[in-house]
Tab-separated table of C-alpha atoms and ligand atoms in Angstrom:
chain	number	residue	atom	x	y	z
A	1	MET	CA	0.358	-0.369	0.068
A	2	SER	CA	1.292	3.715	-0.976
A	3	LEU	CA	0.443	7.341	-0.601
A	4	ILE	CA	0.278	8.667	-4.044
A	5	VAL	CA	-1.069	12.527	-4.568
A	6	GLN	CA	-2.582	13.164	-7.551
A	7	LYS	CA	-2.592	16.159	-9.669
A	8	PHE	CA	-5.793	16.366	-12.431
A	9	GLY	CA	-5.362	19.413	-14.562
A	10	GLY	CA	-8.377	21.668	-16.469
A	11	THR	CA	-9.172	19.717	-19.203
A	12	SER	CA	-9.370	16.721	-17.237
A	13	VAL	CA	-11.640	18.262	-15.090
A	14	GLY	CA	-13.305	20.568	-17.948
A	15	THR	CA	-16.968	19.055	-17.234
A	16	VAL	CA	-19.690	17.318	-14.617
A	17	GLU	CA	-18.830	14.045	-16.883
A	18	ARG	CA	-14.653	14.574	-16.415
A	19	ILE	CA	-14.641	15.333	-12.680
A	20	GLN	CA	-17.050	11.714	-12.329
A	21	ALA	CA	-14.339	9.947	-14.856
A	22	VAL	CA	-11.211	11.357	-12.219
A	23	ALA	CA	-13.786	10.082	-8.995
A	24	ARG	CA	-13.324	6.427	-10.837
A	25	LYS	CA	-10.114	6.734	-11.718
A	26	VAL	CA	-9.264	8.128	-8.476
A	27	ALA	CA	-11.618	5.068	-6.608
A	28	GLY	CA	-9.856	2.809	-8.943
A	29	PHE	CA	-6.546	3.494	-7.055
A	30	ARG	CA	-8.720	3.460	-3.675
A	31	ASP	CA	-9.382	-0.364	-3.945
A	32	GLN	CA	-5.534	-1.245	-5.020
A	33	GLY	CA	-5.636	0.018	-1.529
A	34	HIS	CA	-3.506	3.022	-1.548
A	35	ASP	CA	-3.979	6.206	0.462
A	36	ILE	CA	-4.715	8.998	-1.963
A	37	VAL	CA	-4.787	12.478	-1.664
A	38	VAL	CA	-5.540	14.785	-4.932
A	39	ALA	CA	-4.629	17.874	-5.804
A	40	VAL	CA	-6.851	20.246	-8.644
A	41	SER	CA	-6.957	22.926	-10.837
A	42	ALA	CA	-9.964	24.363	-12.042
A	43	MET	CA	-12.177	23.519	-14.571
A	44	SER	CA	-10.646	24.674	-17.948
A	45	GLY	CA	-11.376	28.140	-18.923
A	46	GLU	CA	-12.339	28.813	-15.914
A	47	THR	CA	-9.375	30.730	-14.571
A	48	ASN	CA	-9.518	33.244	-17.930
A	49	ARG	CA	-12.918	33.382	-17.572
A	50	LEU	CA	-12.196	34.911	-13.521
A	51	ILE	CA	-8.928	37.027	-14.791
A	52	ALA	CA	-10.813	38.721	-17.777
A	53	LEU	CA	-13.933	39.598	-15.503
A	54	ALA	CA	-11.358	41.158	-12.920
A	55	ASN	CA	-9.842	43.074	-16.104
A	56	GLU	CA	-13.215	44.276	-16.525
A	57	MET	CA	-13.365	45.895	-13.653
A	58	GLN	CA	-10.116	47.541	-12.709
A	59	GLU	CA	-7.087	48.694	-15.190
A	60	ARG	CA	-4.485	47.027	-12.759
A	61	PRO	CA	-6.425	44.422	-11.148
A	62	ASP	CA	-5.804	44.692	-7.463
A	63	PRO	CA	-3.471	41.971	-6.351
A	64	ARG	CA	-5.214	40.902	-3.169
A	65	GLU	CA	-8.652	40.541	-4.512
A	66	LEU	CA	-7.482	39.048	-7.825
A	67	ASP	CA	-6.029	36.331	-5.370
A	68	VAL	CA	-9.442	36.231	-3.802
A	69	LEU	CA	-11.124	35.866	-7.067
A	70	VAL	CA	-9.356	33.625	-9.031
A	71	SER	CA	-8.616	30.986	-6.641
A	72	THR	CA	-12.622	29.852	-6.152
A	73	GLY	CA	-12.298	28.048	-9.928
A	74	GLU	CA	-9.858	25.455	-7.595
A	75	GLN	CA	-12.951	25.851	-4.950
A	76	VAL	CA	-15.548	24.522	-6.891
A	77	THR	CA	-13.691	21.525	-8.792
A	78	ILE	CA	-12.860	20.619	-5.558
A	79	ALA	CA	-16.373	20.141	-4.285
A	80	LEU	CA	-18.008	18.670	-7.363
A	81	LEU	CA	-15.063	16.114	-7.388
A	82	SER	CA	-15.734	14.780	-3.324
A	83	MET	CA	-19.526	14.747	-4.063
A	84	ALA	CA	-18.234	12.128	-7.231
A	85	LEU	CA	-16.682	10.155	-5.715
A	86	LYS	CA	-19.397	10.346	-2.729
A	87	ASN	CA	-21.315	8.560	-5.033
A	88	LEU	CA	-19.290	6.071	-5.730
A	89	GLY	CA	-19.446	5.299	-2.792
A	90	TYR	CA	-15.508	6.544	-1.340
A	91	ASP	CA	-15.661	8.857	1.511
A	92	ALA	CA	-14.145	12.002	0.813
A	93	ARG	CA	-13.375	15.659	2.002
A	94	SER	CA	-12.528	18.551	0.222
A	95	TYR	CA	-10.419	21.355	1.510
A	96	THR	CA	-9.409	24.951	0.124
A	97	GLY	CA	-4.928	25.853	0.385
A	98	GLY	CA	-6.053	27.881	3.159
A	99	GLN	CA	-8.389	25.289	5.525
A	100	VAL	CA	-5.359	22.261	5.046
A	101	ARG	CA	-3.090	24.989	5.866
A	102	ILE	CA	-0.852	25.376	2.934
A	103	VAL	CA	1.315	28.966	3.930
A	104	THR	CA	2.768	30.558	1.348
A	105	ASP	CA	4.322	35.226	1.353
A	106	SER	CA	2.731	36.967	0.779
A	107	ALA	CA	3.407	37.652	-2.747
A	108	HIS	CA	0.075	38.221	-4.889
A	109	THR	CA	-0.702	36.033	-8.025
A	110	LYS	CA	2.945	34.299	-7.510
A	111	ALA	CA	2.993	33.172	-4.040
A	112	ARG	CA	5.164	30.475	-3.012
A	113	ILE	CA	4.594	27.403	-0.778
A	114	LYS	CA	7.089	28.229	2.741
A	115	GLU	CA	4.948	25.015	4.915
A	116	ILE	CA	2.521	22.747	4.612
A	117	ASP	CA	-0.406	21.390	8.157
A	118	ASP	CA	-0.232	17.467	6.873
A	119	GLN	CA	-2.828	17.366	10.634
A	120	ASN	CA	-5.941	17.129	8.930
A	121	ILE	CA	-4.821	15.787	5.352
A	122	ARG	CA	-3.143	12.748	7.612
A	123	ALA	CA	-6.383	12.086	9.951
A	124	ASP	CA	-8.321	12.060	6.786
A	125	LEU	CA	-6.487	9.492	5.574
A	126	LYS	CA	-6.135	7.449	8.474
A	127	ALA	CA	-10.031	7.507	8.973
A	128	GLY	CA	-10.155	5.947	5.483
A	129	ARG	CA	-10.528	9.075	3.161
A	130	VAL	CA	-9.892	10.262	-0.324
A	131	VAL	CA	-8.503	14.099	0.806
A	132	VAL	CA	-9.587	16.677	-2.430
A	133	VAL	CA	-7.279	19.364	-2.180
A	134	ALA	CA	-7.713	22.772	-4.052
A	135	GLY	CA	-4.785	23.269	-6.244
A	136	PHE	CA	-2.847	26.568	-7.368
A	137	GLN	CA	-3.706	28.205	-3.828
A	138	GLY	CA	-2.699	28.873	-0.318
A	139	VAL	CA	-2.329	31.350	2.501
A	140	ASP	CA	0.137	34.149	3.636
A	141	GLU	CA	0.858	34.290	8.159
A	142	SER	CA	-2.429	36.865	8.211
A	143	ASN	CA	-4.449	34.590	6.305
A	144	ASN	CA	-4.905	36.717	3.179
A	145	ILE	CA	-5.483	33.822	0.215
A	146	THR	CA	-2.396	33.797	-2.527
A	147	THR	CA	-2.451	31.844	-5.158
A	148	LEU	CA	0.773	30.549	-7.117
A	149	GLY	CA	0.578	31.612	-10.771
A	150	ARG	CA	-0.648	30.438	-13.877
A	151	GLY	CA	-0.061	25.915	-13.784
A	152	GLY	CA	0.505	26.261	-10.091
A	153	SER	CA	-1.759	23.151	-9.345
A	154	ASP	CA	1.621	20.775	-10.225
A	155	THR	CA	3.079	23.206	-7.292
A	156	THR	CA	0.742	22.140	-5.259
A	157	GLY	CA	0.747	18.271	-5.982
A	158	VAL	CA	4.198	18.259	-5.777
A	159	ALA	CA	4.369	20.179	-2.665
A	160	LEU	CA	1.684	18.233	-1.239
A	161	ALA	CA	3.766	14.549	-1.308
A	162	ALA	CA	6.703	16.794	-0.633
A	163	ALA	CA	5.127	17.158	2.963
A	164	LEU	CA	4.052	13.875	3.144
A	165	GLY	CA	6.722	12.423	2.191
A	166	ALA	CA	4.462	10.160	-0.720
A	167	ASP	CA	5.622	7.190	-2.821
A	168	GLU	CA	5.165	9.335	-5.829
A	169	CYS	CA	3.544	12.227	-7.561
A	170	GLN	CA	1.010	11.536	-10.666
A	171	ILE	CA	0.803	14.824	-12.808
A	172	TYR	CA	-2.828	13.745	-14.937
A	173	THR	CA	-3.084	16.227	-17.654
A	174	ASP	CA	-3.921	16.420	-20.997
A	175	VAL	CA	-0.929	14.698	-22.998
A	176	ASP	CA	-0.009	11.430	-21.860
A	177	GLY	CA	3.617	12.989	-21.091
A	178	VAL	CA	6.471	14.951	-21.564
A	179	TYR	CA	7.332	15.148	-25.463
A	180	THR	CA	10.811	15.967	-26.854
A	181	THR	CA	8.611	19.478	-27.599
A	182	ASP	CA	4.924	20.410	-27.569
A	183	PRO	CA	2.885	18.171	-29.172
A	184	ARG	CA	0.648	20.373	-30.563
A	185	VAL	CA	2.791	22.169	-32.558
A	186	VAL	CA	4.789	19.459	-33.959
A	187	PRO	CA	3.103	16.339	-34.085
A	188	ALA	CA	5.682	13.889	-34.711
A	189	ALA	CA	7.631	15.380	-31.052
A	190	THR	CA	8.289	11.576	-29.131
A	191	ARG	CA	7.356	10.882	-25.748
A	192	LEU	CA	10.403	10.362	-23.558
A	193	GLU	CA	10.411	7.472	-21.210
A	194	GLN	CA	12.216	9.697	-18.890
A	195	ILE	CA	14.102	13.371	-18.412
A	196	THR	CA	15.815	14.455	-16.140
A	197	PHE	CA	15.048	16.946	-13.246
A	198	GLU	CA	17.811	19.512	-14.696
A	199	GLU	CA	16.018	18.971	-17.919
A	200	MET	CA	12.974	19.142	-17.323
A	201	LEU	CA	13.169	22.666	-15.038
A	202	GLU	CA	15.150	23.938	-18.381
A	203	MET	CA	12.088	23.470	-20.181
A	204	ALA	CA	9.912	24.619	-18.023
A	205	SER	CA	11.742	27.114	-17.596
A	206	LEU	CA	11.763	27.763	-21.121
A	207	GLY	CA	8.229	27.946	-22.232
A	208	SER	CA	7.427	24.591	-22.104
A	209	LYS	CA	4.039	24.713	-19.527
A	210	VAL	CA	3.362	20.735	-19.148
A	211	LEU	CA	4.902	21.317	-15.823
A	212	GLN	CA	5.013	24.436	-13.900
A	213	ILE	CA	9.129	25.139	-13.152
A	214	ARG	CA	8.491	25.638	-9.066
A	215	ALA	CA	6.347	21.774	-9.266
A	216	VAL	CA	9.526	21.303	-10.717
A	217	GLU	CA	12.425	22.617	-8.577
A	218	PHE	CA	10.051	20.876	-5.696
A	219	ALA	CA	10.334	17.448	-7.309
A	220	GLY	CA	14.013	17.810	-7.291
A	221	LYS	CA	14.406	19.764	-3.530
A	222	TYR	CA	12.456	17.069	-1.941
A	223	LYS	CA	13.709	14.128	-4.325
A	224	VAL	CA	10.048	13.020	-4.881
A	225	PRO	CA	8.647	10.730	-7.604
A	226	LEU	CA	6.886	12.099	-9.554
A	227	ARG	CA	5.735	10.832	-13.392
A	228	VAL	CA	3.092	12.709	-15.594
A	229	LEU	CA	0.386	10.925	-17.478
A	230	SER	CA	-2.895	11.297	-19.444
A	231	THR	CA	-6.023	11.439	-17.536
A	232	PHE	CA	-7.600	9.600	-20.662
A	233	GLU	CA	-5.844	6.459	-21.389
A	234	GLU	CA	-4.107	4.607	-19.845
A	235	GLY	CA	0.396	4.364	-19.989
A	236	PRO	CA	3.657	4.652	-18.405
A	237	GLY	CA	3.461	8.516	-19.131
A	238	THR	CA	7.586	9.681	-18.992
A	239	LEU	CA	9.201	9.937	-15.622
A	240	ILE	CA	11.319	12.841	-14.217
A	241	THR	CA	14.718	10.988	-12.821
A	242	LEU	CA	17.409	12.413	-10.512
A	243	ASP	CA	19.160	9.867	-12.406
A	244	GLU	CA	21.455	11.469	-14.716
A	245	GLU	CA	23.515	7.823	-15.475
A	246	SER	CA	20.247	5.415	-15.994
A	247	SER	CA	18.231	7.924	-17.398
A	248	GLU	CA	19.147	6.801	-20.656
A	249	MET	CA	22.030	4.687	-22.036
A	250	GLU	CA	22.819	6.598	-24.949
A	251	GLN	CA	22.469	9.944	-24.139
A	252	PRO	CA	20.683	12.083	-26.742
A	253	VAL	CA	23.018	15.536	-27.394
A	254	VAL	CA	19.418	17.239	-26.986
A	255	SER	CA	16.562	15.583	-25.649
A	256	GLY	CA	14.214	18.629	-26.220
A	257	ILE	CA	13.317	21.969	-27.765
A	258	ALA	CA	10.821	24.609	-25.658
A	259	PHE	CA	9.702	27.475	-26.925
A	260	ASN	CA	8.306	30.966	-25.062
A	261	ARG	CA	5.790	32.898	-27.002
A	262	ASP	CA	5.887	35.665	-24.376
A	263	GLU	CA	8.805	37.529	-24.729
A	264	ALA	CA	8.702	41.036	-26.059
A	265	LYS	CA	12.267	43.005	-26.278
A	266	VAL	CA	13.380	46.171	-25.408
A	267	SER	CA	16.462	48.309	-27.376
A	268	VAL	CA	17.856	50.962	-25.260
A	269	LEU	CA	20.095	52.396	-28.611
A	270	GLY	CA	23.304	54.954	-28.913
A	271	VAL	CA	23.982	55.026	-24.844
A	272	PRO	CA	27.135	55.675	-24.091
A	273	ASP	CA	30.335	53.029	-23.525
A	274	ALA	CA	31.411	53.532	-19.848
A	275	PRO	CA	31.210	51.987	-16.923
A	276	GLY	CA	27.698	51.294	-15.394
A	277	VAL	CA	25.009	51.410	-18.228
A	278	ALA	CA	23.965	48.647	-18.482
A	279	ALA	CA	23.848	48.273	-14.530
A	280	LYS	CA	21.872	51.662	-14.357
A	281	ILE	CA	19.844	50.495	-17.205
A	282	LEU	CA	18.559	47.110	-16.083
A	283	SER	CA	18.890	47.233	-12.083
A	284	ALA	CA	16.037	50.209	-12.492
A	285	VAL	CA	14.244	47.192	-14.414
A	286	GLY	CA	15.037	44.730	-11.510
A	287	ASP	CA	13.480	47.082	-8.871
A	288	ALA	CA	10.472	47.292	-10.343
A	289	ASN	CA	10.817	43.911	-9.966
A	290	ILE	CA	10.335	42.799	-14.067
A	291	GLU	CA	12.151	39.704	-13.919
A	292	ILE	CA	15.176	39.946	-17.179
A	293	ASP	CA	15.244	37.449	-19.688
A	294	VAL	CA	18.063	37.934	-22.237
A	295	ILE	CA	20.737	40.446	-22.624
A	296	VAL	CA	22.899	41.407	-26.031
A	297	GLN	CA	24.800	44.627	-26.111
A	298	ASN	CA	26.504	45.410	-28.672
A	299	ILE	CA	29.213	48.354	-29.268
A	300	SER	CA	28.574	50.439	-32.504
A	301	SER	CA	31.358	51.633	-35.159
A	302	ASP	CA	31.966	54.728	-33.441
A	303	HIS	CA	33.515	52.890	-30.961
A	304	LYS	CA	31.620	55.768	-28.405
A	305	THR	CA	28.484	54.117	-28.087
A	306	ASN	CA	26.106	50.858	-27.519
A	307	ASP	CA	22.561	49.198	-28.486
A	308	LEU	CA	21.598	47.786	-25.071
A	309	THR	CA	18.717	45.195	-25.498
A	310	PHE	CA	17.555	43.124	-23.396
A	311	THR	CA	13.498	40.641	-23.346
A	312	VAL	CA	10.990	40.827	-20.314
A	313	ASN	CA	7.682	38.914	-20.197
A	314	ARG	CA	5.296	40.986	-22.746
A	315	THR	CA	3.144	41.596	-20.056
A	316	GLU	CA	5.265	43.754	-18.231
A	317	LEU	CA	7.021	45.686	-21.501
A	318	ALA	CA	4.337	49.032	-20.755
A	319	LYS	CA	6.084	48.825	-18.007
A	320	ALA	CA	9.298	48.620	-18.638
A	321	LYS	CA	9.826	51.141	-21.194
A	322	THR	CA	8.333	53.399	-19.161
A	323	ILE	CA	11.003	53.027	-16.699
A	324	VAL	CA	13.842	52.619	-19.963
A	325	GLU	CA	12.410	55.458	-21.452
A	326	LYS	CA	13.153	58.100	-17.987
A	327	ILE	CA	16.774	56.364	-17.914
A	328	ALA	CA	18.092	56.723	-21.512
A	329	ALA	CA	17.250	60.467	-21.457
A	330	GLU	CA	19.098	61.023	-18.933
A	331	LEU	CA	21.691	59.026	-20.368
A	332	ASN	CA	21.254	61.036	-23.406
A	333	ALA	CA	20.188	57.605	-25.247
A	334	LYS	CA	19.238	58.287	-29.323
A	335	SER	CA	16.423	55.746	-28.839
A	336	VAL	CA	14.410	52.850	-26.887
A	337	GLU	CA	12.414	50.041	-29.459
A	338	THR	CA	10.454	48.052	-28.154
A	339	ASP	CA	8.966	44.529	-30.277
A	340	ASP	CA	6.265	42.570	-28.876
A	341	LYS	CA	6.517	40.091	-32.016
A	342	ILE	CA	9.126	37.924	-30.874
A	343	THR	CA	9.213	34.761	-29.270
A	344	LYS	CA	12.324	32.767	-27.287
A	345	VAL	CA	12.920	29.087	-29.445
A	346	SER	CA	15.635	26.589	-26.940
A	347	VAL	CA	17.207	23.944	-27.252
A	348	VAL	CA	18.112	21.598	-24.281
A	349	GLY	CA	20.039	18.175	-23.231
A	350	VAL	CA	22.240	17.497	-20.757
A	351	GLY	CA	23.944	15.590	-23.830
A	352	MET	CA	25.099	19.176	-24.556
A	353	ARG	CA	28.531	18.957	-22.245
A	354	SER	CA	30.016	16.021	-24.042
A	355	HIS	CA	29.351	17.130	-27.416
A	356	ALA	CA	30.217	20.447	-29.208
A	357	GLY	CA	28.545	21.787	-32.627
A	358	VAL	CA	25.016	21.847	-30.731
A	359	ALA	CA	24.746	26.137	-31.407
A	360	SER	CA	26.086	25.926	-35.051
A	361	LYS	CA	23.939	22.847	-35.912
A	362	MET	CA	21.326	24.976	-34.342
A	363	PHE	CA	22.288	28.643	-36.580
A	364	LYS	CA	22.237	26.564	-39.571
A	365	THR	CA	19.197	24.654	-39.512
A	366	LEU	CA	18.121	28.032	-38.893
A	367	ALA	CA	19.592	29.696	-41.573
A	368	ALA	CA	18.536	26.960	-44.178
A	369	GLU	CA	15.530	28.495	-43.624
A	370	ASN	CA	16.201	31.620	-43.867
A	371	ILE	CA	15.122	32.584	-40.095
A	372	ASN	CA	16.828	35.533	-38.916
A	373	ILE	CA	18.804	35.345	-35.192
A	374	GLN	CA	18.059	38.185	-33.384
A	375	MET	CA	19.554	37.452	-29.715
A	376	ILE	CA	21.075	33.899	-28.504
A	377	SER	CA	21.698	33.169	-24.786
A	378	THR	CA	23.506	30.226	-23.799
A	379	SER	CA	23.898	27.207	-20.691
A	380	GLU	CA	25.815	24.498	-20.480
A	381	ILE	CA	22.871	22.616	-21.363
A	382	LYS	CA	20.664	24.797	-23.372
A	383	ILE	CA	21.129	27.782	-26.466
A	384	SER	CA	18.582	29.722	-27.259
A	385	VAL	CA	17.721	31.739	-29.852
A	386	ILE	CA	15.492	35.050	-29.718
A	387	ILE	CA	13.668	35.221	-33.699
A	388	ASP	CA	10.578	36.636	-34.801
A	389	GLU	CA	7.514	35.225	-33.726
A	390	ARG	CA	6.326	34.488	-37.127
A	391	TYR	CA	8.685	31.732	-37.402
A	392	LEU	CA	8.632	30.124	-34.880
A	393	GLU	CA	6.564	26.767	-35.876
A	394	LEU	CA	8.997	26.787	-38.716
A	395	ALA	CA	12.046	26.854	-36.305
A	396	VAL	CA	10.711	24.323	-33.788
A	397	ARG	CA	9.707	22.075	-36.505
A	398	SER	CA	13.278	21.898	-38.675
A	399	LEU	CA	14.678	22.392	-35.667
A	400	HIS	CA	12.853	18.822	-33.972
A	401	THR	CA	13.971	17.070	-37.459
A	402	ALA	CA	17.551	18.244	-37.510
A	403	PHE	CA	18.273	16.790	-34.151
A	404	ASP	CA	16.661	13.314	-34.492
A	405	LEU	CA	14.144	13.899	-32.267
A	406	ASP	CA	11.107	13.201	-34.881
A	407	ASN	CA	9.293	10.381	-33.906
A	408	THR	CA	9.622	7.863	-36.611
A	409	ALA	CA	7.722	4.719	-35.197
A	410	GLU	CA	4.283	5.919	-36.826
A	411	ALA	CA	5.925	8.005	-39.859
B	1	ADP	P1	-3.108	21.396	-17.433
B	1	ADP	O1	-4.004	21.814	-17.510
B	1	ADP	O2	-3.054	19.044	-16.973
B	1	ADP	O3	-2.430	21.402	-16.682
B	1	ADP	P2	-1.564	22.509	-19.048
B	1	ADP	O4	-2.121	23.022	-20.063
B	1	ADP	O5	-0.329	23.240	-18.471
B	1	ADP	O6	-2.108	20.968	-19.152
B	1	ADP	O7	-0.122	20.963	-19.637
B	1	ADP	C1	-0.758	19.936	-20.636
B	1	ADP	C2	-0.257	21.227	-22.014
B	1	ADP	O8	1.377	21.351	-22.287
B	1	ADP	C3	0.327	19.466	-23.303
B	1	ADP	O9	-1.433	20.177	-23.601
B	1	ADP	C4	0.779	20.494	-24.526
B	1	ADP	O10	0.324	21.883	-25.114
B	1	ADP	C5	1.995	20.996	-23.798
B	1	ADP	N1	3.551	21.287	-23.931
B	1	ADP	C6	4.406	22.218	-24.240
B	1	ADP	N2	5.356	21.680	-24.470
B	1	ADP	C7	5.352	20.205	-23.698
B	1	ADP	C8	5.875	18.960	-23.421
B	1	ADP	N3	7.581	19.272	-23.870
B	1	ADP	N4	5.433	17.683	-23.518
B	1	ADP	C9	4.599	17.496	-23.356
B	1	ADP	N5	2.878	18.656	-23.890
B	1	ADP	C10	3.876	20.162	-23.588
B	2	LIG	N1	-5.827	26.874	-12.575
B	2	LIG	C1	-5.100	27.756	-12.421
B	2	LIG	C2	-4.279	28.142	-13.847
B	2	LIG	O1	-5.664	27.783	-15.047
B	2	LIG	C3	-3.695	27.360	-11.807
B	2	LIG	C4	-3.192	25.249	-12.560
B	2	LIG	O2	-4.367	25.035	-13.517
B	2	LIG	O3	-2.597	24.779	-12.367
B	2	LIG	O4	-3.502	28.603	-14.044
B	3	MG	MG1	-0.993	23.073	-15.717
């Protein structure tokens, strides 16, 4: 008998019928004698609907009230799933994040989990109940409702598994595992039997939303056995493994391709080529809590001025532009330009450590498709490029083929 934490995403609980199907799935695990804690998302589309309501009410919705609003989506699902389980004759009890006491910091809309009180859950499990917990939410020390950022129910699932010392955390979603790239963009994508935490962390941080990055961080930190599976079909899914050695007999050089459609670019042209200039511009942006991603600086041909370009999340472009324009005026810069029609495409793989030539292969592949590279950024196990968003799908597809990731089994 094991303790299993199962997380079901929005599509998996998108209708009453689907919630009933989830209840039958959970019941099947109970019948095998396992203790089950379930974390659920809001029904599909619900979080977006709630955010749209807030945007109608306020141009910049109050973060505290926004969290009170969007956290209601998950509260609907926990109640319905518990009812469905009771209909099948299984005892179940639902909890909001605050009722469990999932304590977070106070960073509304992107809060981090600090601790989880496991008392209620353990008592229910002991009494033979299925425990159903609302994903994506918690409360801060002062009992204000907080949410964990988009996709945050994954993190609830993994954090519960860590707190309870669960034998496995199963993330049930609308695809049957982690693929070499988003299978909705590249139909020839291949499901991975396993992927290392390190690679999954890169994939998630570079835009693969199959798992929220904080969920992967938690699983790595607390060594939670984590598996991504389909809600709708049986199968082994993908195991996220800590063990790099055994993960694959022959490590492929590139394991996956990630992309992020949410990037936007800010260029400050003609700033003085002097110490402290980049620091002045970038720290002003950072101080406003805007995360900076890729950065490139070029010296101009007169050797007197630089062009500094960096990317931020599209939702923060307007804010970043206002800040940068002010500093640019102080620095006597030539101009500030922005572009929100860009996208970031990255190739990821721990195998890159021991293989040269990945970058040149990537750049040649994009050149062959006439795709211009605007910015480049690399780390030990990834290479990212910023390109025009029009070429996103072409770029991902051709890189997928170039790095031998296409699923030939079904071709
Ligand atoms: P859920 O609502 O279950 O949390 P999400 O929509 O958040 O589901 O995440 C699942 C989606 O992630 C898939 O439908 C797929 O389009 C997308 N995705 C992006 N990259 C990948 C990848 N490498 N492997 C699998 N799915 C991916
Ligand atoms: N419902 C939240 C969202 O749509 C959390 C989640 O589904 O993981 O982002
Ligand atoms: Mg998700």
